[in-house]
Coordinates of C-alpha atoms in Angstrom, one line a residue:
Chain A
M268 CA 41.6 32.0 10.9
E269 CA 40.7 35.2 9.0
D270 CA 38.8 33.3 6.5
I271 CA 36.8 31.8 9.1
L272 CA 36.1 35.0 10.9
L273 CA 35.0 36.6 7.5
L274 CA 32.8 33.6 6.8
N275 CA 31.3 34.0 10.3
S276 CA 30.6 37.6 9.4
I277 CA 29.0 36.9 6.1
E278 CA 26.9 34.4 7.5
R279 CA 25.7 36.5 10.4
Y280 CA 25.2 39.3 7.9
L281 CA 23.0 37.2 5.6
E282 CA 21.0 35.8 8.5
G283 CA 20.5 39.3 9.8
R284 CA 22.1 38.7 13.0
M285 CA 24.5 41.8 13.0
L286 CA 23.9 44.7 15.2
P287 CA 22.9 48.0 13.1
D288 CA 26.4 49.7 13.7
E289 CA 28.2 46.4 12.6
K290 CA 25.9 45.8 9.7
K291 CA 26.6 49.4 8.6
F292 CA 30.3 48.8 8.7
F293 CA 30.1 45.6 6.9
E294 CA 28.0 47.0 4.2
E295 CA 30.6 49.9 3.7
L296 CA 33.3 47.2 3.5
R297 CA 31.3 45.2 0.9
T298 CA 31.0 48.3 -1.4
S299 CA 34.8 49.3 -0.9
N300 CA 36.1 45.8 -1.3
P301 CA 34.6 44.0 -4.4
A302 CA 36.3 40.6 -3.4
I303 CA 34.4 40.7 0.0
D304 CA 31.3 41.6 -1.9
Q305 CA 31.9 38.6 -4.3
M306 CA 32.4 36.3 -1.4
V307 CA 29.1 37.6 0.1
V308 CA 27.2 36.9 -3.0
E309 CA 28.7 33.6 -3.5
H310 CA 27.9 32.7 0.0
K311 CA 24.4 33.7 -0.4
L312 CA 24.0 31.4 -3.4
F313 CA 25.6 28.7 -1.7
L314 CA 23.2 28.9 1.5
H315 CA 20.3 29.2 -1.1
Q316 CA 21.6 26.0 -2.8
M317 CA 22.0 24.3 0.5
D318 CA 18.7 25.5 1.8
E319 CA 17.0 24.0 -1.3
Y320 CA 18.9 20.9 -1.0
A321 CA 17.8 20.4 2.6
D322 CA 14.3 21.3 1.7
V323 CA 14.1 18.8 -1.2
K324 CA 15.8 16.2 1.0
H325 CA 13.3 16.8 3.8
F326 CA 10.4 16.6 1.1
K327 CA 11.8 13.4 -0.3
E328 CA 11.9 11.8 3.1
S329 CA 8.3 12.9 3.8
L330 CA 7.2 11.3 0.6
H331 CA 8.8 8.1 1.7
T332 CA 7.1 8.2 4.9
I333 CA 3.8 9.2 3.1
H334 CA 4.1 6.3 0.8
S335 CA 4.7 3.4 3.4
K336 CA 1.9 5.0 5.4
L337 CA -0.7 5.0 2.7
S338 CA 0.4 1.6 1.2
I339 CA -0.1 0.0 4.7
T340 CA -3.5 1.7 5.1
G341 CA -4.3 0.5 1.6
E342 CA -5.2 4.1 0.4
I343 CA -2.9 3.5 -2.3
R344 CA -1.9 0.4 -4.1
N345 CA 1.0 -1.5 -2.6
S346 CA 1.8 -3.7 -5.6
E347 CA 1.3 -3.8 -9.2
E348 CA -1.6 -5.9 -8.9
P349 CA -4.8 -3.8 -8.9
E350 CA -6.5 -5.1 -5.6
G351 CA -3.3 -5.2 -3.9
V352 CA -4.5 -8.1 -1.9
T353 CA -2.7 -11.2 -3.4
G354 CA 0.0 -9.0 -4.1
K355 CA 3.3 -10.9 -4.4
V356 CA 2.2 -13.8 -6.6
V357 CA 0.4 -11.7 -9.1
Q358 CA 3.2 -9.1 -9.1
L359 CA 5.7 -11.9 -9.8
W360 CA 3.2 -13.2 -12.4
H361 CA 3.1 -9.9 -14.1
R362 CA 6.9 -9.5 -14.0
Y363 CA 7.4 -13.0 -15.3
K364 CA 4.3 -13.6 -17.5
K365 CA 6.3 -13.5 -20.6
V366 CA 8.8 -15.9 -19.4
T367 CA 6.2 -18.2 -18.1
A368 CA 4.4 -18.1 -21.3
I369 CA 7.6 -19.2 -23.2
A370 CA 8.1 -21.9 -20.7
A371 CA 4.7 -23.1 -20.9
S372 CA 4.9 -23.2 -24.7
I373 CA 8.2 -25.3 -24.7
A374 CA 6.7 -27.5 -22.2
C375 CA 3.7 -27.9 -24.3
I376 CA 5.6 -28.7 -27.5
T377 CA 8.0 -31.1 -25.6
A378 CA 4.7 -33.0 -24.2
L379 CA 3.3 -33.2 -27.7
F380 CA 6.5 -34.3 -29.1
I381 CA 6.7 -37.1 -26.4
S382 CA 3.2 -38.2 -26.7
A383 CA 3.7 -38.1 -30.5
L384 CA 6.6 -40.3 -30.0
A385 CA 4.8 -42.7 -27.4
M386 CA 2.0 -43.1 -29.9
Y387 CA 4.2 -43.8 -32.9
F388 CA 6.2 -46.5 -30.9
S389 CA 3.6 -47.9 -28.8
P390 CA 1.1 -50.6 -30.2
A391 CA -2.2 -49.2 -31.0
A392 CA -4.0 -50.8 -28.1
N393 CA -6.2 -49.7 -25.4
K394 CA -8.6 -47.8 -27.6
T395 CA -11.7 -49.3 -26.0
Q396 CA -14.1 -47.6 -28.5
L397 CA -16.9 -49.4 -29.9
E398 CA -17.6 -49.6 -33.5
R399 CA -21.0 -50.1 -34.8
L400 CA -21.2 -52.7 -37.6
S401 CA -23.6 -51.1 -39.9
R402 CA -22.4 -50.5 -43.4
D403 CA -21.6 -46.9 -44.3
I404 CA -23.2 -45.1 -47.0
A405 CA -20.3 -45.0 -49.4
E406 CA -19.6 -48.5 -49.1
I407 CA -23.3 -49.3 -49.7
K408 CA -23.5 -47.0 -52.7
K409 CA -20.6 -48.5 -54.4
S410 CA -22.0 -52.1 -53.9
Q411 CA -25.3 -51.1 -54.8
I412 CA -24.1 -49.8 -58.2
Q413 CA -22.5 -53.3 -58.7
T414 CA -25.7 -55.1 -57.6
N415 CA -27.9 -53.1 -59.6
N416 CA -25.7 -53.7 -62.8
A417 CA -25.7 -57.3 -62.0
L418 CA -29.4 -57.7 -61.4
K419 CA -30.8 -55.2 -63.8
E420 CA -32.2 -58.0 -65.9
V421 CA -33.6 -60.0 -63.0
A422 CA -35.5 -57.3 -61.0
D423 CA -35.5 -53.6 -60.5
T424 CA -34.5 -52.4 -57.0
K425 CA -37.6 -51.7 -54.9
I426 CA -35.7 -48.8 -53.3
P427 CA -37.7 -45.6 -54.5
K428 CA -36.0 -43.6 -57.2
G429 CA -34.1 -40.7 -55.7
A430 CA -34.0 -42.2 -52.2
I431 CA -30.6 -41.9 -50.6
V432 CA -29.4 -45.2 -49.0
K433 CA -28.4 -44.4 -45.5
S434 CA -27.2 -47.5 -44.0
G435 CA -27.2 -51.2 -44.0
G436 CA -26.9 -54.3 -41.9
T437 CA -28.3 -57.7 -41.2
A438 CA -31.8 -58.7 -40.1
F439 CA -33.4 -62.1 -39.5
L440 CA -36.9 -63.6 -39.3
I441 CA -38.3 -64.5 -35.8
D442 CA -41.5 -65.3 -37.3
G443 CA -42.4 -66.7 -40.7
K444 CA -45.1 -64.1 -41.1
G445 CA -42.4 -61.6 -41.9
F446 CA -41.2 -60.2 -38.5
L447 CA -37.7 -59.5 -38.5
V448 CA -35.3 -58.3 -35.8
T449 CA -32.1 -56.1 -36.3
N450 CA -30.3 -53.4 -34.4
A451 CA -31.8 -50.1 -33.8
H452 CA -28.8 -48.3 -35.2
V453 CA -29.1 -50.1 -38.5
L454 CA -32.4 -48.2 -39.1
D455 CA -31.0 -45.0 -40.1
G456 CA -33.7 -43.9 -42.3
S457 CA -37.6 -43.9 -43.1
G458 CA -37.9 -47.0 -45.0
A459 CA -36.2 -50.2 -45.3
I460 CA -35.8 -52.9 -47.9
V461 CA -34.7 -56.3 -47.1
T462 CA -33.0 -58.7 -49.4
D463 CA -32.6 -62.5 -49.2
K464 CA -29.6 -64.4 -50.2
D465 CA -30.9 -64.8 -53.6
G466 CA -31.3 -61.0 -54.2
H467 CA -35.1 -60.9 -53.7
E468 CA -36.1 -57.7 -52.3
Y469 CA -39.0 -56.9 -50.1
K470 CA -40.4 -53.7 -48.6
S471 CA -40.7 -53.7 -44.9
K472 CA -41.8 -51.4 -42.3
I473 CA -40.6 -50.6 -38.7
V474 CA -42.8 -51.8 -36.0
S475 CA -40.7 -50.8 -33.0
I476 CA -37.4 -49.4 -32.2
D477 CA -35.6 -49.5 -28.9
H478 CA -32.7 -47.4 -29.0
S479 CA -31.5 -48.1 -25.4
K480 CA -31.3 -51.9 -26.2
D481 CA -30.4 -51.2 -29.7
L482 CA -33.0 -53.6 -30.9
A483 CA -35.6 -53.0 -33.7
V484 CA -38.6 -55.2 -34.9
L485 CA -39.5 -54.9 -38.5
Q486 CA -42.3 -56.3 -40.6
I487 CA -42.2 -57.3 -44.3
V488 CA -45.1 -55.7 -46.0
D489 CA -44.7 -57.0 -49.6
N490 CA -46.9 -59.1 -51.8
D491 CA -44.1 -61.0 -53.2
Y492 CA -43.2 -62.3 -49.9
K493 CA -44.3 -65.9 -49.2
T494 CA -45.0 -66.8 -45.5
V495 CA -42.7 -69.5 -44.0
K496 CA -44.5 -72.2 -41.9
N497 CA -41.7 -73.0 -39.6
L498 CA -38.4 -71.3 -38.9
P499 CA -35.5 -74.0 -38.4
Y500 CA -33.9 -72.2 -35.5
S501 CA -35.0 -71.2 -32.1
I502 CA -34.3 -68.3 -29.9
R503 CA -32.9 -68.9 -26.7
R504 CA -34.3 -67.4 -23.5
G505 CA -31.4 -68.7 -21.2
Q506 CA -27.9 -67.3 -20.7
P507 CA -25.2 -68.4 -23.2
D508 CA -22.3 -70.4 -21.7
L509 CA -18.6 -69.4 -21.7
G510 CA -16.7 -70.9 -24.5
E511 CA -19.6 -72.0 -26.3
E512 CA -19.0 -72.5 -30.0
L513 CA -20.9 -70.1 -32.1
F514 CA -21.3 -69.0 -35.5
T515 CA -23.0 -66.0 -37.4
L516 CA -24.5 -65.3 -40.6
G517 CA -24.4 -61.6 -42.0
Y518 CA -24.2 -59.3 -44.8
P519 CA -20.9 -57.3 -44.5
R520 CA -21.2 -57.5 -48.4
E521 CA -23.9 -58.3 -50.9
E522 CA -23.1 -62.0 -50.3
I523 CA -24.0 -63.8 -47.0
V524 CA -21.0 -64.5 -44.9
C525 CA -20.5 -67.0 -42.2
G526 CA -18.3 -66.2 -39.3
V527 CA -17.2 -68.7 -36.6
G528 CA -16.1 -68.2 -33.1
Y529 CA -16.9 -68.6 -29.4
L530 CA -18.2 -66.9 -26.4
S531 CA -15.3 -65.1 -24.7
A532 CA -17.4 -63.4 -21.9
K533 CA -20.8 -63.4 -20.4
T534 CA -21.1 -59.7 -20.3
G535 CA -20.5 -57.0 -22.9
Y536 CA -18.7 -53.8 -23.1
K537 CA -17.8 -52.5 -19.5
G538 CA -19.7 -55.3 -17.9
D539 CA -23.1 -54.8 -19.6
T540 CA -25.1 -57.6 -18.6
S541 CA -27.7 -57.4 -21.4
S542 CA -24.9 -58.2 -24.0
C543 CA -22.1 -60.6 -24.2
Q544 CA -18.6 -60.7 -25.7
L545 CA -17.7 -63.0 -28.6
S546 CA -14.6 -63.8 -30.1
L547 CA -15.4 -63.5 -33.8
T548 CA -14.3 -61.8 -37.0
V549 CA -16.9 -59.3 -38.2
S550 CA -17.2 -56.5 -40.4
P551 CA -19.3 -53.5 -40.9
G552 CA -22.7 -54.8 -42.2
N553 CA -22.6 -57.6 -39.6
S554 CA -24.8 -55.3 -37.3
G555 CA -28.1 -57.2 -36.6
A556 CA -26.6 -60.6 -37.6
P557 CA -28.0 -63.5 -35.6
V558 CA -25.4 -65.5 -33.5
F559 CA -26.1 -69.4 -33.5
S560 CA -25.2 -71.9 -31.1
K561 CA -24.0 -75.2 -32.4
N562 CA -27.6 -76.5 -31.7
G563 CA -29.0 -74.0 -34.0
E564 CA -30.3 -71.7 -31.3
I565 CA -30.1 -67.9 -31.8
I566 CA -28.2 -66.7 -28.6
G567 CA -27.7 -63.1 -29.6
I568 CA -27.6 -60.3 -32.0
I569 CA -24.1 -58.8 -33.3
T570 CA -24.0 -55.1 -32.3
T571 CA -20.7 -53.7 -31.9
R572 CA -17.1 -54.5 -31.9
Q573 CA -14.3 -52.9 -30.0
S574 CA -12.4 -50.8 -32.5
Q575 CA -8.8 -51.4 -33.1
T576 CA -9.3 -55.1 -32.2
E577 CA -10.6 -57.6 -34.7
D578 CA -12.1 -60.1 -32.7
V579 CA -13.7 -58.6 -29.7
V580 CA -17.3 -58.3 -30.8
F581 CA -20.4 -57.6 -28.5
A582 CA -23.7 -59.2 -29.1
L583 CA -27.0 -58.4 -27.4
K584 CA -28.3 -61.5 -25.8
A585 CA -31.3 -63.1 -27.4
N586 CA -33.6 -63.0 -24.3
N587 CA -33.9 -59.2 -25.1
I588 CA -35.8 -60.2 -28.1
Y589 CA -38.5 -61.9 -25.9
S590 CA -38.7 -59.1 -23.5
M591 CA -39.2 -56.7 -26.2
I592 CA -41.8 -58.7 -28.0
D593 CA -43.7 -59.3 -24.9
S594 CA -44.0 -55.7 -24.1
L595 CA -45.0 -54.9 -27.6
K596 CA -47.7 -57.5 -27.5
S597 CA -49.0 -55.8 -24.4
Q598 CA -49.3 -52.5 -26.0
D599 CA -50.4 -53.5 -29.6
T600 CA -53.2 -56.0 -30.0
S601 CA -52.2 -56.4 -33.8
L602 CA -49.1 -58.1 -32.7
K603 CA -50.9 -60.8 -30.7
R604 CA -50.4 -63.2 -33.6
L605 CA -46.6 -62.8 -33.5
K606 CA -45.2 -66.3 -32.5
M607 CA -41.7 -66.9 -31.9
P608 CA -40.2 -70.3 -33.2
S609 CA -40.5 -72.8 -30.4
G610 CA -38.0 -75.4 -31.2
T611 CA -34.9 -75.8 -33.4
S612 CA -34.7 -78.3 -35.9
L613 CA -31.0 -77.9 -36.5
K614 CA -29.8 -80.1 -33.5
N615 CA -27.2 -82.6 -34.2
M616 CA -26.3 -81.3 -37.7
D617 CA -23.1 -80.1 -38.9
R618 CA -22.6 -76.6 -39.4
V619 CA -22.7 -76.6 -43.2
S620 CA -26.2 -78.2 -43.1
Q621 CA -27.2 -75.8 -40.4
I622 CA -26.4 -72.8 -42.4
K623 CA -28.0 -74.2 -45.6
K624 CA -31.3 -74.4 -43.8
A625 CA -31.1 -71.1 -41.9
E626 CA -29.4 -68.8 -44.5
D627 CA -32.8 -68.3 -46.2
Y628 CA -34.0 -66.4 -43.3
V629 CA -31.1 -64.0 -42.8
F630 CA -31.5 -60.9 -44.9
L631 CA -29.6 -57.9 -45.9
I632 CA -31.3 -55.0 -44.9
K633 CA -30.9 -51.3 -46.4
T634 CA -32.5 -48.3 -45.2
Y635 CA -33.1 -45.2 -47.2
K636 CA -34.4 -41.7 -46.9
Chain B
M111 CA -8.8 24.7 -17.1
K112 CA -8.1 26.7 -14.1
G113 CA -7.3 24.8 -11.0
D114 CA -10.1 25.3 -8.3
S115 CA -9.6 27.2 -5.1
N116 CA -9.3 24.1 -3.1
E117 CA -6.5 22.9 -5.1
Q118 CA -4.8 26.3 -4.7
L119 CA -5.1 26.1 -1.1
L120 CA -3.7 22.5 -1.1
L121 CA -0.6 23.6 -3.1
K122 CA -0.2 26.5 -0.7
A123 CA 0.0 24.2 2.2
L124 CA 2.3 22.0 0.2
A125 CA 4.6 24.9 -0.3
N126 CA 4.5 25.4 3.4
N127 CA 5.8 21.9 4.1
D128 CA 2.2 20.8 5.4
S129 CA 2.7 17.1 5.4
K130 CA -1.1 16.7 5.3
A131 CA -1.3 18.4 1.9
A132 CA 1.4 16.2 0.5
E133 CA -0.5 13.1 1.9
T134 CA -3.7 14.2 0.4
I135 CA -2.0 14.8 -3.1
Y136 CA -0.3 11.6 -2.9
K137 CA -3.4 9.6 -1.9
D138 CA -5.5 11.1 -4.9
N139 CA -2.8 10.6 -7.6
F140 CA -0.4 7.8 -7.0
N141 CA -2.8 4.9 -8.2
M142 CA -3.4 6.8 -11.6
V143 CA 0.4 7.2 -12.2
L144 CA 1.1 3.6 -11.0
A145 CA -1.5 2.3 -13.6
F146 CA -0.1 4.5 -16.4
I147 CA 3.5 3.2 -15.7
I148 CA 2.7 -0.3 -15.5
N149 CA 0.7 -0.1 -18.6
N150 CA 3.8 1.2 -20.2
N151 CA 6.5 -1.2 -19.5
G152 CA 7.3 -0.1 -16.0
T153 CA 7.4 -1.6 -12.5
Y154 CA 5.8 -0.7 -9.2
D155 CA 9.3 0.7 -8.0
E156 CA 9.6 2.7 -11.2
A157 CA 6.4 4.1 -10.8
R158 CA 6.9 5.2 -7.2
D159 CA 10.2 7.0 -8.3
I160 CA 8.4 8.5 -11.1
F161 CA 5.5 9.6 -9.0
Q162 CA 7.8 11.2 -6.3
E163 CA 9.8 13.0 -8.9
A164 CA 6.7 14.6 -10.3
M165 CA 5.6 15.6 -6.6
I166 CA 8.9 17.2 -6.2
T167 CA 8.4 19.1 -9.4
L168 CA 5.0 20.1 -8.1
Y169 CA 6.6 21.2 -4.7
Q170 CA 9.2 23.2 -6.4
K171 CA 6.7 24.9 -8.6
A172 CA 4.4 25.6 -5.6
K173 CA 7.3 27.3 -3.8
S174 CA 8.4 29.5 -6.6
E175 CA 6.9 32.9 -6.5
S176 CA 5.7 32.9 -10.1
F177 CA 3.6 29.9 -9.4
V178 CA 0.2 29.5 -11.2
L179 CA -1.4 26.1 -11.7
T180 CA -3.0 26.3 -15.3
S181 CA -4.7 23.0 -15.0
Q182 CA -6.3 20.6 -12.6
L183 CA -3.9 19.2 -10.2
K184 CA -4.5 15.6 -11.4
T185 CA -3.9 16.6 -15.2
Y186 CA -0.6 18.4 -14.1
I187 CA 0.7 15.3 -12.0
Y188 CA -0.2 12.9 -14.8
S189 CA 1.3 15.1 -17.5
V190 CA 4.7 15.5 -15.5
S191 CA 4.8 11.8 -14.6
R192 CA 4.0 11.0 -18.3
R193 CA 6.8 13.2 -19.5
L194 CA 9.4 12.0 -17.1
W195 CA 8.5 8.4 -17.7
L196 CA 8.8 8.8 -21.6
K197 CA 12.3 10.4 -21.0
R198 CA 13.3 7.4 -18.8
L199 CA 12.1 5.0 -21.3
Q200 CA 14.2 6.7 -24.0
Q201 CA 17.2 6.7 -21.6
L202 CA 16.6 3.0 -21.0
G203 CA 16.1 2.2 -24.7
K204 CA 12.7 0.6 -23.8
T205 CA 9.6 0.8 -26.1
T206 CA 6.3 2.1 -25.0
N207 CA 3.0 0.5 -25.9
G208 CA 1.8 3.7 -27.6
V209 CA 1.4 5.9 -24.7
E210 CA -2.2 7.4 -24.5
N211 CA -2.7 11.0 -24.5
F212 CA -4.9 11.5 -21.5
D213 CA -5.7 15.1 -21.6
S214 CA -2.2 16.0 -20.6
V215 CA -0.8 19.8 -20.5
A216 CA 2.5 21.1 -21.4
V217 CA 5.0 20.6 -18.7
D218 CA 8.2 20.8 -20.6
E219 CA 9.2 24.1 -19.0
D220 CA 8.4 22.9 -15.4
I221 CA 10.5 19.8 -16.1
E222 CA 13.3 21.6 -17.6
I223 CA 13.3 23.8 -14.4
H224 CA 13.0 20.8 -12.3
E225 CA 15.7 19.0 -14.0
R226 CA 18.1 22.0 -13.8
R227 CA 17.3 22.2 -10.0
D228 CA 17.9 18.7 -9.7
A229 CA 21.3 18.9 -11.3
E230 CA 22.3 21.6 -8.9
L231 CA 21.2 19.6 -6.0
G232 CA 23.2 16.8 -7.4
I233 CA 26.3 18.9 -7.3
M234 CA 25.5 19.8 -3.6
H235 CA 25.0 16.0 -3.0
R236 CA 28.2 14.9 -4.5
A237 CA 29.9 17.7 -2.9
L238 CA 28.8 16.7 0.5
N239 CA 29.5 13.0 -0.1
S240 CA 33.2 13.5 -1.1
L241 CA 33.4 15.6 2.1
G242 CA 34.3 12.7 4.3
E243 CA 33.4 12.5 7.9
P244 CA 33.0 14.2 10.5
C245 CA 32.6 17.2 8.1
K246 CA 29.5 15.6 6.2
S247 CA 27.4 14.7 9.2
L248 CA 28.4 17.9 11.0
L249 CA 27.3 20.1 8.2
E250 CA 24.3 18.1 7.6
A251 CA 23.3 18.4 11.2
F252 CA 23.6 22.0 11.0
Y253 CA 22.2 22.8 7.5
I254 CA 19.7 20.2 7.0
E255 CA 18.6 18.8 10.2
R256 CA 19.0 22.4 11.6
K257 CA 20.3 21.6 14.8
S258 CA 21.8 24.4 17.0
M259 CA 25.6 24.5 17.5
D260 CA 25.2 23.6 21.2
E261 CA 23.2 20.2 20.1
I262 CA 26.0 19.7 17.6
A263 CA 28.9 20.2 20.3
L264 CA 27.1 17.7 22.3
L265 CA 26.4 15.3 19.5
F266 CA 29.9 15.3 18.1
G267 CA 31.8 15.4 21.3
Y268 CA 33.2 19.0 21.2
T269 CA 33.9 20.6 24.5
N270 CA 31.9 23.7 23.6
A271 CA 29.8 25.2 20.9
D272 CA 32.6 27.5 19.7
N273 CA 34.8 24.5 19.1
A274 CA 32.1 23.1 17.2
K275 CA 31.6 26.3 15.3
N276 CA 35.2 26.4 14.4
Q277 CA 35.0 22.9 13.0
K278 CA 31.9 23.8 11.2
Y279 CA 33.5 26.7 9.4
K280 CA 36.5 24.7 8.4
C281 CA 34.2 22.0 6.9
L282 CA 32.2 24.6 5.4
M283 CA 35.0 26.1 3.5
R284 CA 36.0 22.9 2.2
L285 CA 32.5 22.1 0.9
K286 CA 32.2 25.5 -0.7
K287 CA 35.4 24.7 -2.4
L288 CA 34.2 21.3 -3.6
F289 CA 30.7 22.8 -4.5
F290 CA 32.0 25.8 -6.6
S291 CA 34.5 23.6 -8.6
Q292 CA 31.4 22.1 -10.1
Y293 CA 29.0 24.9 -9.9
N294 CA 29.2 27.6 -12.6
I295 CA 28.1 31.1 -11.1
G296 CA 28.0 32.7 -14.3
E297 CA 25.0 30.6 -15.4

């Protein structure tokens, strides 16, 4: 009880609430009694600590109030995300971006692994890519060396010295005066040399190229060339028939090669009506090769094949030759004399005889730069 | 750089517990400290804690008699926050992304003072918390919420203010005992 009274007095003294007489008495007590003085000092310090504690506590509380107020009014950011609008998600993203990145990498690697497995085990089908059938340079170069060696004694090549052979394919006559047809994509160069099955080379010039149809007309401009009066085959204006038996003559190599098959669809790649689908075996170099019906009519020109599959081949329908020549004639009067073969003389012959008659007019074509 | 007179006035107001002043300083500096801490491996909550600690350091400094601000307020707050955050990172064993030195001023002394004060206040805090009820609430009502003894008597259900006063003194004696068992007067 006495302690409480003393504490009460000390507090009143420190707060300056003592009456002058009482204060004087208390101060005398302090000086005479060191224990009381010690208590006063101690309590003063304690009260100071308590004051400060209260002060900082109040200030902390006011800071919290200010923080929530300012983050509501938007005067300070209320999230880690700079604009503070889309807050939560972005904040989560910032916090977990490392984890996310790791997870994404793992997912990515797993996906790659699975697709690699799938590719490894599944048959390599469905790759509906088209492959042009012109021969590539390396192959041609190789074979050219061989032919050059073989034909050295016979005749020198007509390809100018130093010229680079760009591509090769097949071409065939549509007019005995030396007009040839081939694929536009075969003509990857400035000049072209055509070679018949006996290895005779003739210089030719490009009359017209239609890249949209992948069709080109050439003309042999060589004094060695002897005009042919009548071509044995004709070119069909009408549509080919489904299942129709067909054969083709082309130059996938230096030697003329025959391929046999049938018409498997009336339209070409992705339903293209200007071409048709054949079931035939072809190789690069067959581009531009004529497709004959069993009556010896040319019904189309080999253009592309579906890569990865051997016997899905697309041929441009022969009626495209007519339309191209017709439009050329209307533009260029010098082509007025161009005359397409009117009838086929290959009817009712067996294929061997048909080929014997037709093969003279199918040429190997090489373009150079 | 001497702090300009506007800032001196602002700090004076802060020392006098003007909440408008605290709000102004808060508004002008929080985003800067937040950006710094987030760029250095921290979170929003950590940034808020560090910034508020820096504000308390500033408040305590502003209240002290020897107070002079030797730099711009912004620089001061940035420097204190930066120092506090680096210390925190060290404690947590986290690394920093090479903390940039955005014209900071020496604040180590202020932080030392702040930390010493903080330790003292921690003693008071622990003493109060180990006091138990109703002493804790009663003393807090008197010393922190600065309620009168009449209010306290009403609030805590004492028949009159004198009863409350007696209870308060009993509690106070216990608190002092707890406090001084931790607190070294000699220091």
